[in-house]
Tab-separated table of C-alpha atoms (C1' of nucleotides) in Angstrom:
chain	number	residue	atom	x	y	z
A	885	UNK	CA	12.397	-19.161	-29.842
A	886	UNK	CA	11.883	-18.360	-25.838
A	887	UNK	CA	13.463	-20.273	-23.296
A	888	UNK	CA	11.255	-23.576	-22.186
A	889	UNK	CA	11.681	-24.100	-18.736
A	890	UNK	CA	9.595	-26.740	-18.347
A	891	UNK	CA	8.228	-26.221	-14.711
A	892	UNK	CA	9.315	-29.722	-12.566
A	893	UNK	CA	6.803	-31.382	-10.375
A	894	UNK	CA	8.781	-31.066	-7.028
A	895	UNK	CA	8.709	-26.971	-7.863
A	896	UNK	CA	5.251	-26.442	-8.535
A	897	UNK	CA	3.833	-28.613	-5.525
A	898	UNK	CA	6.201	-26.329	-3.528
A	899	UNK	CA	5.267	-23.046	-5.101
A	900	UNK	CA	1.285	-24.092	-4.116
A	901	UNK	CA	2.378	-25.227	-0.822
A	902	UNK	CA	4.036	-21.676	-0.356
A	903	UNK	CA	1.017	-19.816	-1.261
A	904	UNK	CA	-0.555	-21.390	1.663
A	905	UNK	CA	-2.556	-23.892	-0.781
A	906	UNK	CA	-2.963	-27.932	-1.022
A	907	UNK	CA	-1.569	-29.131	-3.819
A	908	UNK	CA	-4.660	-31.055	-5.088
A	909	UNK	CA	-4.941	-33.050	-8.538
A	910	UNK	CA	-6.345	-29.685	-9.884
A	911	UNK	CA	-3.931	-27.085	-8.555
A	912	UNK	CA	-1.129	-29.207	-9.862
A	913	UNK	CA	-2.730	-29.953	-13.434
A	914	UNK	CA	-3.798	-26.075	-13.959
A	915	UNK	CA	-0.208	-25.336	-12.775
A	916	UNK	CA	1.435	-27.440	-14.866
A	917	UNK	CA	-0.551	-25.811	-18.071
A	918	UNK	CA	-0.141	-22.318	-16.609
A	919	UNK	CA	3.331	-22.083	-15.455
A	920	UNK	CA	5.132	-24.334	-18.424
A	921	UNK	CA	7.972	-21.350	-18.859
A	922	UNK	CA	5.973	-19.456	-21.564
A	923	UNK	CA	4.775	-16.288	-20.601
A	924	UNK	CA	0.859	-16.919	-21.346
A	925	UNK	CA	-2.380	-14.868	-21.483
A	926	UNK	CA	-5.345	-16.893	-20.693
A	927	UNK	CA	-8.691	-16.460	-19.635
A	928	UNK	CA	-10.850	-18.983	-17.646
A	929	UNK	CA	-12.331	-20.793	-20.371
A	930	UNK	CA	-9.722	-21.319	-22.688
A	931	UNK	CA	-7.776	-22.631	-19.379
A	932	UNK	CA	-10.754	-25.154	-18.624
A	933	UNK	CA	-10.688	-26.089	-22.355
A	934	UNK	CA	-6.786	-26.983	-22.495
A	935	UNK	CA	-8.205	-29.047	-18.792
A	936	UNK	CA	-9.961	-30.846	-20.635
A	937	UNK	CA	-8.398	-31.530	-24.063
A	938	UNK	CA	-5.495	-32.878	-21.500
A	939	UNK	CA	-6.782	-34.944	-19.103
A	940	UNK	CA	-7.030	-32.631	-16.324
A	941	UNK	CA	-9.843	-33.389	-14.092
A	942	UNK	CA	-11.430	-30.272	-13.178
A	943	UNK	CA	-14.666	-28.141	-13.530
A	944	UNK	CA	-14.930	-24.942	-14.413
A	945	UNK	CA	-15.845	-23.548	-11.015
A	946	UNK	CA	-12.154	-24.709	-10.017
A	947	UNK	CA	-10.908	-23.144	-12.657
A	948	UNK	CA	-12.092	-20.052	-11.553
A	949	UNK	CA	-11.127	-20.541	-7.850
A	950	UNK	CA	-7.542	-21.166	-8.715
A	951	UNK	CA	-7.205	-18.808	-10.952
A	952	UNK	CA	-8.574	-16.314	-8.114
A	953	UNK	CA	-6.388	-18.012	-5.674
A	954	UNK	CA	-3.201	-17.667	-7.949
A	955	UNK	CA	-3.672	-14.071	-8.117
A	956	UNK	CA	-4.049	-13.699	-4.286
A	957	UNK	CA	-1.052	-15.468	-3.806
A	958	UNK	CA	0.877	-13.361	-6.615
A	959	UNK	CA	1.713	-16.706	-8.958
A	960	UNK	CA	-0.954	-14.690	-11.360
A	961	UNK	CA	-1.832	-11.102	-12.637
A	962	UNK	CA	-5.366	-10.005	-13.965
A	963	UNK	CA	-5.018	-7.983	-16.889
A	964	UNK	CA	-8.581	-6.360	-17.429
A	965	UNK	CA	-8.795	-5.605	-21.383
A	966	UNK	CA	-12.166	-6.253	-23.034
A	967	UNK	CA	-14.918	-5.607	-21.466
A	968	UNK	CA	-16.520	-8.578	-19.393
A	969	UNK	CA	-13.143	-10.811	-19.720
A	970	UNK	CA	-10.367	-11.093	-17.683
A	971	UNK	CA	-6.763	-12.443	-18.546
A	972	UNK	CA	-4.326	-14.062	-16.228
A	973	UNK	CA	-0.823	-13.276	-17.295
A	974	UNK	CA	1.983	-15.379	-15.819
A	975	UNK	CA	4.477	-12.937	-16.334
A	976	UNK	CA	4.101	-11.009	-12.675
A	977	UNK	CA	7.037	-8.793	-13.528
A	978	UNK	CA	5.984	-4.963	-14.166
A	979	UNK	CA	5.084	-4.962	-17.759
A	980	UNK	CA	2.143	-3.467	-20.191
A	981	UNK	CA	-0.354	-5.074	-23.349
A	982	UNK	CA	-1.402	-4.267	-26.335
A	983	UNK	CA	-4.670	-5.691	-27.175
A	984	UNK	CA	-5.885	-6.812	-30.406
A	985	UNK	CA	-9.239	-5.445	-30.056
A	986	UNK	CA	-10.269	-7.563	-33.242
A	987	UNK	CA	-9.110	-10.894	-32.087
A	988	UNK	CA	-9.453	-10.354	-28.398
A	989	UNK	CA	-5.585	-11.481	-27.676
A	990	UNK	CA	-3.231	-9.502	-25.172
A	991	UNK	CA	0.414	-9.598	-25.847
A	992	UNK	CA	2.923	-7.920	-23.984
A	993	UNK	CA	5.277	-4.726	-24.476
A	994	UNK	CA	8.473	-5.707	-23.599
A	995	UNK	CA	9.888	-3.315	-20.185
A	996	UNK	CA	10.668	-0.389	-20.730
A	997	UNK	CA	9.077	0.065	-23.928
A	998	UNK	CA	6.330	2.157	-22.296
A	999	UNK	CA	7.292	3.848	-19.377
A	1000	UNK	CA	4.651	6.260	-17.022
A	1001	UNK	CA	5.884	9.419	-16.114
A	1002	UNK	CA	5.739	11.076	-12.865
A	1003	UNK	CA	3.132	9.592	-11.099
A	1004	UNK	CA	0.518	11.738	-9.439
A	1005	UNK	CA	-0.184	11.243	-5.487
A	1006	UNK	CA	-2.822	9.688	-4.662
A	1007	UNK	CA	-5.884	11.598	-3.649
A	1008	UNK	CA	-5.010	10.759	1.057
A	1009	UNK	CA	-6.249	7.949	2.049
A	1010	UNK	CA	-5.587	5.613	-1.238
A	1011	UNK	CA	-2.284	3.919	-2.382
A	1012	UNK	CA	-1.701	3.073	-5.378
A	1013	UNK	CA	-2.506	-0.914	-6.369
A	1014	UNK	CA	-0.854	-0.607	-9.619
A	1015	UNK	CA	-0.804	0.923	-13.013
A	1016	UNK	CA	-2.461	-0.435	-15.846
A	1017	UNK	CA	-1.724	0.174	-19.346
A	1018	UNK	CA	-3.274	-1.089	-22.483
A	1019	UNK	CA	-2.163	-0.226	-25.844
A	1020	UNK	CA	-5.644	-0.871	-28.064
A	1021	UNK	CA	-5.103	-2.050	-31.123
A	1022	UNK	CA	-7.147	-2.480	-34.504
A	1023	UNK	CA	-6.160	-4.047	-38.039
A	1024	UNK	CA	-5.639	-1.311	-40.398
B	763	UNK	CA	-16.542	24.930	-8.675
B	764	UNK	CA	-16.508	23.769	-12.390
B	765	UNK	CA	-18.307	25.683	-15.598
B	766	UNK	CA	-21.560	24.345	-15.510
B	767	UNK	CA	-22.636	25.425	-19.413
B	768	UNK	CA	-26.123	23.561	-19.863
B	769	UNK	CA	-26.376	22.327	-23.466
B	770	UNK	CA	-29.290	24.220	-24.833
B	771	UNK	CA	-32.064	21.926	-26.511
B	772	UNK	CA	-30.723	23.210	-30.271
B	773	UNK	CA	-27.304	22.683	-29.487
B	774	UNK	CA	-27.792	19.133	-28.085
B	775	UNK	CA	-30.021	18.055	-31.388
B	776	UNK	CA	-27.968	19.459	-33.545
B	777	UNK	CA	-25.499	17.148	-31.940
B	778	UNK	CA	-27.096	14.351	-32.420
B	779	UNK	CA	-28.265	15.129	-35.940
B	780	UNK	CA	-24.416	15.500	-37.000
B	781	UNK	CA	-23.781	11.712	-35.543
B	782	UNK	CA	-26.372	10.988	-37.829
B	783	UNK	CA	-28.900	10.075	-35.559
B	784	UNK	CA	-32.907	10.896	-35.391
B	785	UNK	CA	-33.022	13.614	-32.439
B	786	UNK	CA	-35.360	11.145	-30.752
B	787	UNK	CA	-37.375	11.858	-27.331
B	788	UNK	CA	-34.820	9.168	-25.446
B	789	UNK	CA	-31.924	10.328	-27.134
B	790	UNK	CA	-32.503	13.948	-26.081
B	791	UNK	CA	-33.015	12.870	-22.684
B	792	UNK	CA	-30.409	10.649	-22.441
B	793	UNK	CA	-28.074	13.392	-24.419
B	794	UNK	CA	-29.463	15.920	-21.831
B	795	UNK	CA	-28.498	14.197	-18.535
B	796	UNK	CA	-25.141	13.315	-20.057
B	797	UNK	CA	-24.075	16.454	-21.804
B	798	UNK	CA	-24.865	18.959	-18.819
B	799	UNK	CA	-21.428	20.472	-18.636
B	800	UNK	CA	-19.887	18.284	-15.708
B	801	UNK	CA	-17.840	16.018	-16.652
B	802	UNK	CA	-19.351	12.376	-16.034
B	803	UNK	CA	-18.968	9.165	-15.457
B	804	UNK	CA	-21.272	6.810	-15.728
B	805	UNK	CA	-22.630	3.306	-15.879
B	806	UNK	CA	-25.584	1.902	-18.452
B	807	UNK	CA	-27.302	1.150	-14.674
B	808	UNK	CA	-26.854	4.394	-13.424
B	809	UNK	CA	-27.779	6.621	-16.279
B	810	UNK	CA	-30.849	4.271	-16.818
B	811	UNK	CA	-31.629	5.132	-12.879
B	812	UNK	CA	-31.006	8.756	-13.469
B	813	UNK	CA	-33.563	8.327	-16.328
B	814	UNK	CA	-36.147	7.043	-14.454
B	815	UNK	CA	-35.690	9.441	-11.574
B	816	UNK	CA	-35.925	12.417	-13.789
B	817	UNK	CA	-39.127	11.028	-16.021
B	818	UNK	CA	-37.005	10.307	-19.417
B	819	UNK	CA	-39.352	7.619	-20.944
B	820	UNK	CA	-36.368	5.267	-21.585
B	821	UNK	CA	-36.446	1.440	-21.281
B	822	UNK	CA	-32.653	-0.321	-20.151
B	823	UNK	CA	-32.073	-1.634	-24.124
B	824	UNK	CA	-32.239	2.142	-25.772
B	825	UNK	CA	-29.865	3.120	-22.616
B	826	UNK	CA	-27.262	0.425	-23.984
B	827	UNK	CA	-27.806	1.391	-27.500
B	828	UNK	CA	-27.552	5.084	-26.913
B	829	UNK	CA	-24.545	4.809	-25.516
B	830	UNK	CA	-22.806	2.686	-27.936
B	831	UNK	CA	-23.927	4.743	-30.596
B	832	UNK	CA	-22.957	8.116	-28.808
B	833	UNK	CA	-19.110	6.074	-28.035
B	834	UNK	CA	-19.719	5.347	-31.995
B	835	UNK	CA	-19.991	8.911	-32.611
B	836	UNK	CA	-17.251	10.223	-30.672
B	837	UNK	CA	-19.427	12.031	-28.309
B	838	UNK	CA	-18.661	9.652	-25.231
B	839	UNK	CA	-15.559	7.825	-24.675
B	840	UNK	CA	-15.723	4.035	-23.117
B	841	UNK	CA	-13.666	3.544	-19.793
B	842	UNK	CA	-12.677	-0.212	-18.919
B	843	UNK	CA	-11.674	-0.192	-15.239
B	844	UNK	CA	-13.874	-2.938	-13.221
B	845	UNK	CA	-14.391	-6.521	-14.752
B	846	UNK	CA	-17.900	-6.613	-15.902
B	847	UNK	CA	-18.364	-2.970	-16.074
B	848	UNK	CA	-18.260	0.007	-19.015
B	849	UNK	CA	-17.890	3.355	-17.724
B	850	UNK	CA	-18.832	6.301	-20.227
B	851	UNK	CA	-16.925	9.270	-19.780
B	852	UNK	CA	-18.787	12.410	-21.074
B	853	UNK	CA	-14.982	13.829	-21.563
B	854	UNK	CA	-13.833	12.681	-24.901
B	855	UNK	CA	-10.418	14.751	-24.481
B	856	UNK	CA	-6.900	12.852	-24.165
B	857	UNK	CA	-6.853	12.113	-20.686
B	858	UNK	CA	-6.494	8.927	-18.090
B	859	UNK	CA	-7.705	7.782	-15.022
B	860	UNK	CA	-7.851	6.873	-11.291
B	861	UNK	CA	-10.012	3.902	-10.334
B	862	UNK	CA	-10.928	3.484	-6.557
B	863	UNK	CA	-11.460	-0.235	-6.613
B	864	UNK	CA	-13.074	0.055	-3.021
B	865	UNK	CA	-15.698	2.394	-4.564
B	866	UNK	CA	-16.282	1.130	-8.277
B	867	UNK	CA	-15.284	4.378	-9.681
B	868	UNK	CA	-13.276	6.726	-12.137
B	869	UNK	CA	-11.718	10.042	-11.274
B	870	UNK	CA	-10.073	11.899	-13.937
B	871	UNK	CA	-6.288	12.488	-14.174
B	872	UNK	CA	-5.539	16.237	-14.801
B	873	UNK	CA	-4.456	16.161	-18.574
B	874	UNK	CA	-0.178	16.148	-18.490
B	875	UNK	CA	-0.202	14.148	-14.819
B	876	UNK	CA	0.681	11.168	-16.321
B	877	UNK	CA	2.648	10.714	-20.207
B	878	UNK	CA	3.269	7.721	-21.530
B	879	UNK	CA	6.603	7.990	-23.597
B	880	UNK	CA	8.243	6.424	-26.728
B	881	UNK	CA	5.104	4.649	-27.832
B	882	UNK	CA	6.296	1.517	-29.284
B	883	UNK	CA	5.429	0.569	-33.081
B	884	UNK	CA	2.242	-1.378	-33.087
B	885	UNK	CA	2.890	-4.607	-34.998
B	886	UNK	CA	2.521	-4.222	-38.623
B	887	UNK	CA	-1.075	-4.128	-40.061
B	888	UNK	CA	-2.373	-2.970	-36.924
B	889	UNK	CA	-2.667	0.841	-35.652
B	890	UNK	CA	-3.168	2.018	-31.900
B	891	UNK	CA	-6.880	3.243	-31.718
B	892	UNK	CA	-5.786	4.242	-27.957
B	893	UNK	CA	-3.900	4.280	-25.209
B	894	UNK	CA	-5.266	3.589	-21.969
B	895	UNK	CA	-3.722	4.085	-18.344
B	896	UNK	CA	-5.929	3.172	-15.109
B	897	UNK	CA	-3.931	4.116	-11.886
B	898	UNK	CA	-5.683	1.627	-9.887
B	899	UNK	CA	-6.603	2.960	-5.806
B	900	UNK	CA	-7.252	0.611	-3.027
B	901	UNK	CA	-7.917	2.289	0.433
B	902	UNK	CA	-5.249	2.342	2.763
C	282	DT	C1'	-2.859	-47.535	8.980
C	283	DT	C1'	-7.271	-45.910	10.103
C	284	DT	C1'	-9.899	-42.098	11.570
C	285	DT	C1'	-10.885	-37.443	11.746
C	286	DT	C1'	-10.932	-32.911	10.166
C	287	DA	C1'	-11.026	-29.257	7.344
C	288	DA	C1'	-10.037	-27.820	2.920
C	289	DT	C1'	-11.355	-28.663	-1.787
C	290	DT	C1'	-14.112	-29.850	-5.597
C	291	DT	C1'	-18.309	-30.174	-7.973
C	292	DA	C1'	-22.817	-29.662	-10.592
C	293	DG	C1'	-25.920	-26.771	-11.097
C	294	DA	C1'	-28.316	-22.640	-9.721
C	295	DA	C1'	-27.905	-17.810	-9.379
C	296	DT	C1'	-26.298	-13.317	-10.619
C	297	DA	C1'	-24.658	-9.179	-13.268
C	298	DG	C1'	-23.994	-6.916	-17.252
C	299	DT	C1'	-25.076	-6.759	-21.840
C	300	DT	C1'	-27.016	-8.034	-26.368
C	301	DC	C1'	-30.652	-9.945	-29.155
C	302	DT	C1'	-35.415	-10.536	-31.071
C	303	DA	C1'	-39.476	-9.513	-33.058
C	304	DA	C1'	-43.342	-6.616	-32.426
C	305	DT	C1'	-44.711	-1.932	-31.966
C	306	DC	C1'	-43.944	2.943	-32.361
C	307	DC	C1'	-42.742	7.315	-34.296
C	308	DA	C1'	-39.781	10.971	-36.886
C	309	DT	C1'	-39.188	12.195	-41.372
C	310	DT	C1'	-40.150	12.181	-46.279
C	311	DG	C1'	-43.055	12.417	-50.117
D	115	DC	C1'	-51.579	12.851	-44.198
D	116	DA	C1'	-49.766	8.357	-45.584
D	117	DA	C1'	-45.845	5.662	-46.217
D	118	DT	C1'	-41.377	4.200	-44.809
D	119	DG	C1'	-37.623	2.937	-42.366
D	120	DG	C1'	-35.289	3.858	-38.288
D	121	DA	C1'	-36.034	3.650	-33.149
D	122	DT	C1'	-37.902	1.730	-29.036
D	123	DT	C1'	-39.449	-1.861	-26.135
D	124	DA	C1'	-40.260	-6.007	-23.062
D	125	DG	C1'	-38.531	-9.825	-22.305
D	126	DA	C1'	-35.704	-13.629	-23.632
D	127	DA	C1'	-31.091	-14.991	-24.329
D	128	DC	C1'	-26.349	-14.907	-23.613
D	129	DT	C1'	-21.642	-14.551	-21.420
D	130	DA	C1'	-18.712	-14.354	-17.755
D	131	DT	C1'	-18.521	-15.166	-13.160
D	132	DT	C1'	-19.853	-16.327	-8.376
D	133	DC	C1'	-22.511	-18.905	-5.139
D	134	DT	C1'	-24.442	-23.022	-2.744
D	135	DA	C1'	-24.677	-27.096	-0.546
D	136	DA	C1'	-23.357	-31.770	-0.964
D	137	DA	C1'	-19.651	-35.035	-1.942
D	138	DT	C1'	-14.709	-35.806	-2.126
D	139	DT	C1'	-10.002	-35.772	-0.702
D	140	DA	C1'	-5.471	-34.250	1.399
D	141	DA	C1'	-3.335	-33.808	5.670
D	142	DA	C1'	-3.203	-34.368	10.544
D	143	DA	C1'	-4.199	-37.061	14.509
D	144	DA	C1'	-4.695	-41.264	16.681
DNA sequence: TTTTTAATTTAGAATAGTTCTAATCCATTG
DNA sequence: CAATGGATTAGAACTATTCTAAATTAAAAA
């Protein structure tokens, strides 16, 4: 089930270094749990929690700046669902959610499965950041 | 520019009645400032302002409960766009959305703009209370 | 290697948005 | 008009997140 590409040390330091980042104790351990070849939804605070439960010295104020940081660098994508949570989704390639409105979990649509037709321009002035789409979901 | 039908005072209780809700002095108000014809969007903050601008005796709580009952009801529809933020939309009709991150705020899509083909099945025991698309703006 | 420098981390405070609580108020019913 | 149960309220509490200022550490310089 899903490929397991466990991420190797050498490639994670480097993909830090390339974002223009040190690759601290913290950087490296949230990496490691982030980018282990499973395409993940987290937010913050489950993140800090796996931290913990593994060793991984950090507080949850890091946890927040990397996750921030991750996204500015593109290693990360927000995914804004419920309201007053975020999601990090380390899948960066153009895909959609559904979200489980009764368990609070995202999960993804595979591509193509939902496609947006014809844009419309943007009002001048703006460009378009990206489109979002959520598929809300409750039990039946 | 735009039909601006003012709910009349019957119409607007009557309203609330059918939600089955007491026609109450804040919920009139509330109902009054939000059902005036324009299509709105709005934050708990703002429409609390608004309140207090225009002499509806309303404390911040009933603004938050109002609205969730009026989303309850069907007569307002709930807009996720920023992190940490609910928008209301006083248009319940099948439509999406523009958000100018720069600005904090929604724009409607003209209805048709944007469709969202071949829905995919929602896994089995659940049922899609919605679909939502945010075309997300950032200044140029 | 040691020193220096600047980035990073941290605990805890602060903030924003929202919900909760328990007392008071008021619209409706009898 | 009194009784009743829903509605409102101020303020506390809560959740997610950001900020602050001091301590730590990785990398560069010596």
């Amino acid at each position: 089930m899903g490929i397991e590409t466990v991420i190797s040390d050498e490639v994670l330091e480097q993909r830090i270094r390339v974002a223009g980042l040190k690759p601290t104790r913290q950087r490296l351990g949230l990496g490691r749990l982030l980018f282990n070849g499973i395409s993940r939804h987290v937010t913050a605070d489950e993140l800090f929690g796996e931290a913990v439960n593994t060793g991984v010295p950090v507080s949850l104020a890091t946890v927040y700046n990397t996750l921030r940081q991750f996204v500015d660098a593109g290693l990360l994508r927000e995914v804004l669902a419920g309201p007053g949570r975020s999601y990090f989704d380390t899948d960066i390639s153009h895909h959609h959610h559904f979200y489980h409105v009764d368990e609070n979990r995202l999960e993804d649509l595979p591509i193509g499965v939902v496609s947006v037709e014809s844009l419309p321009q943007p009002p001048t002035g703006s460009e378009i950041e990206r489109v979002d789409v959520v598929i809300r979901l409750r039990r039946q």
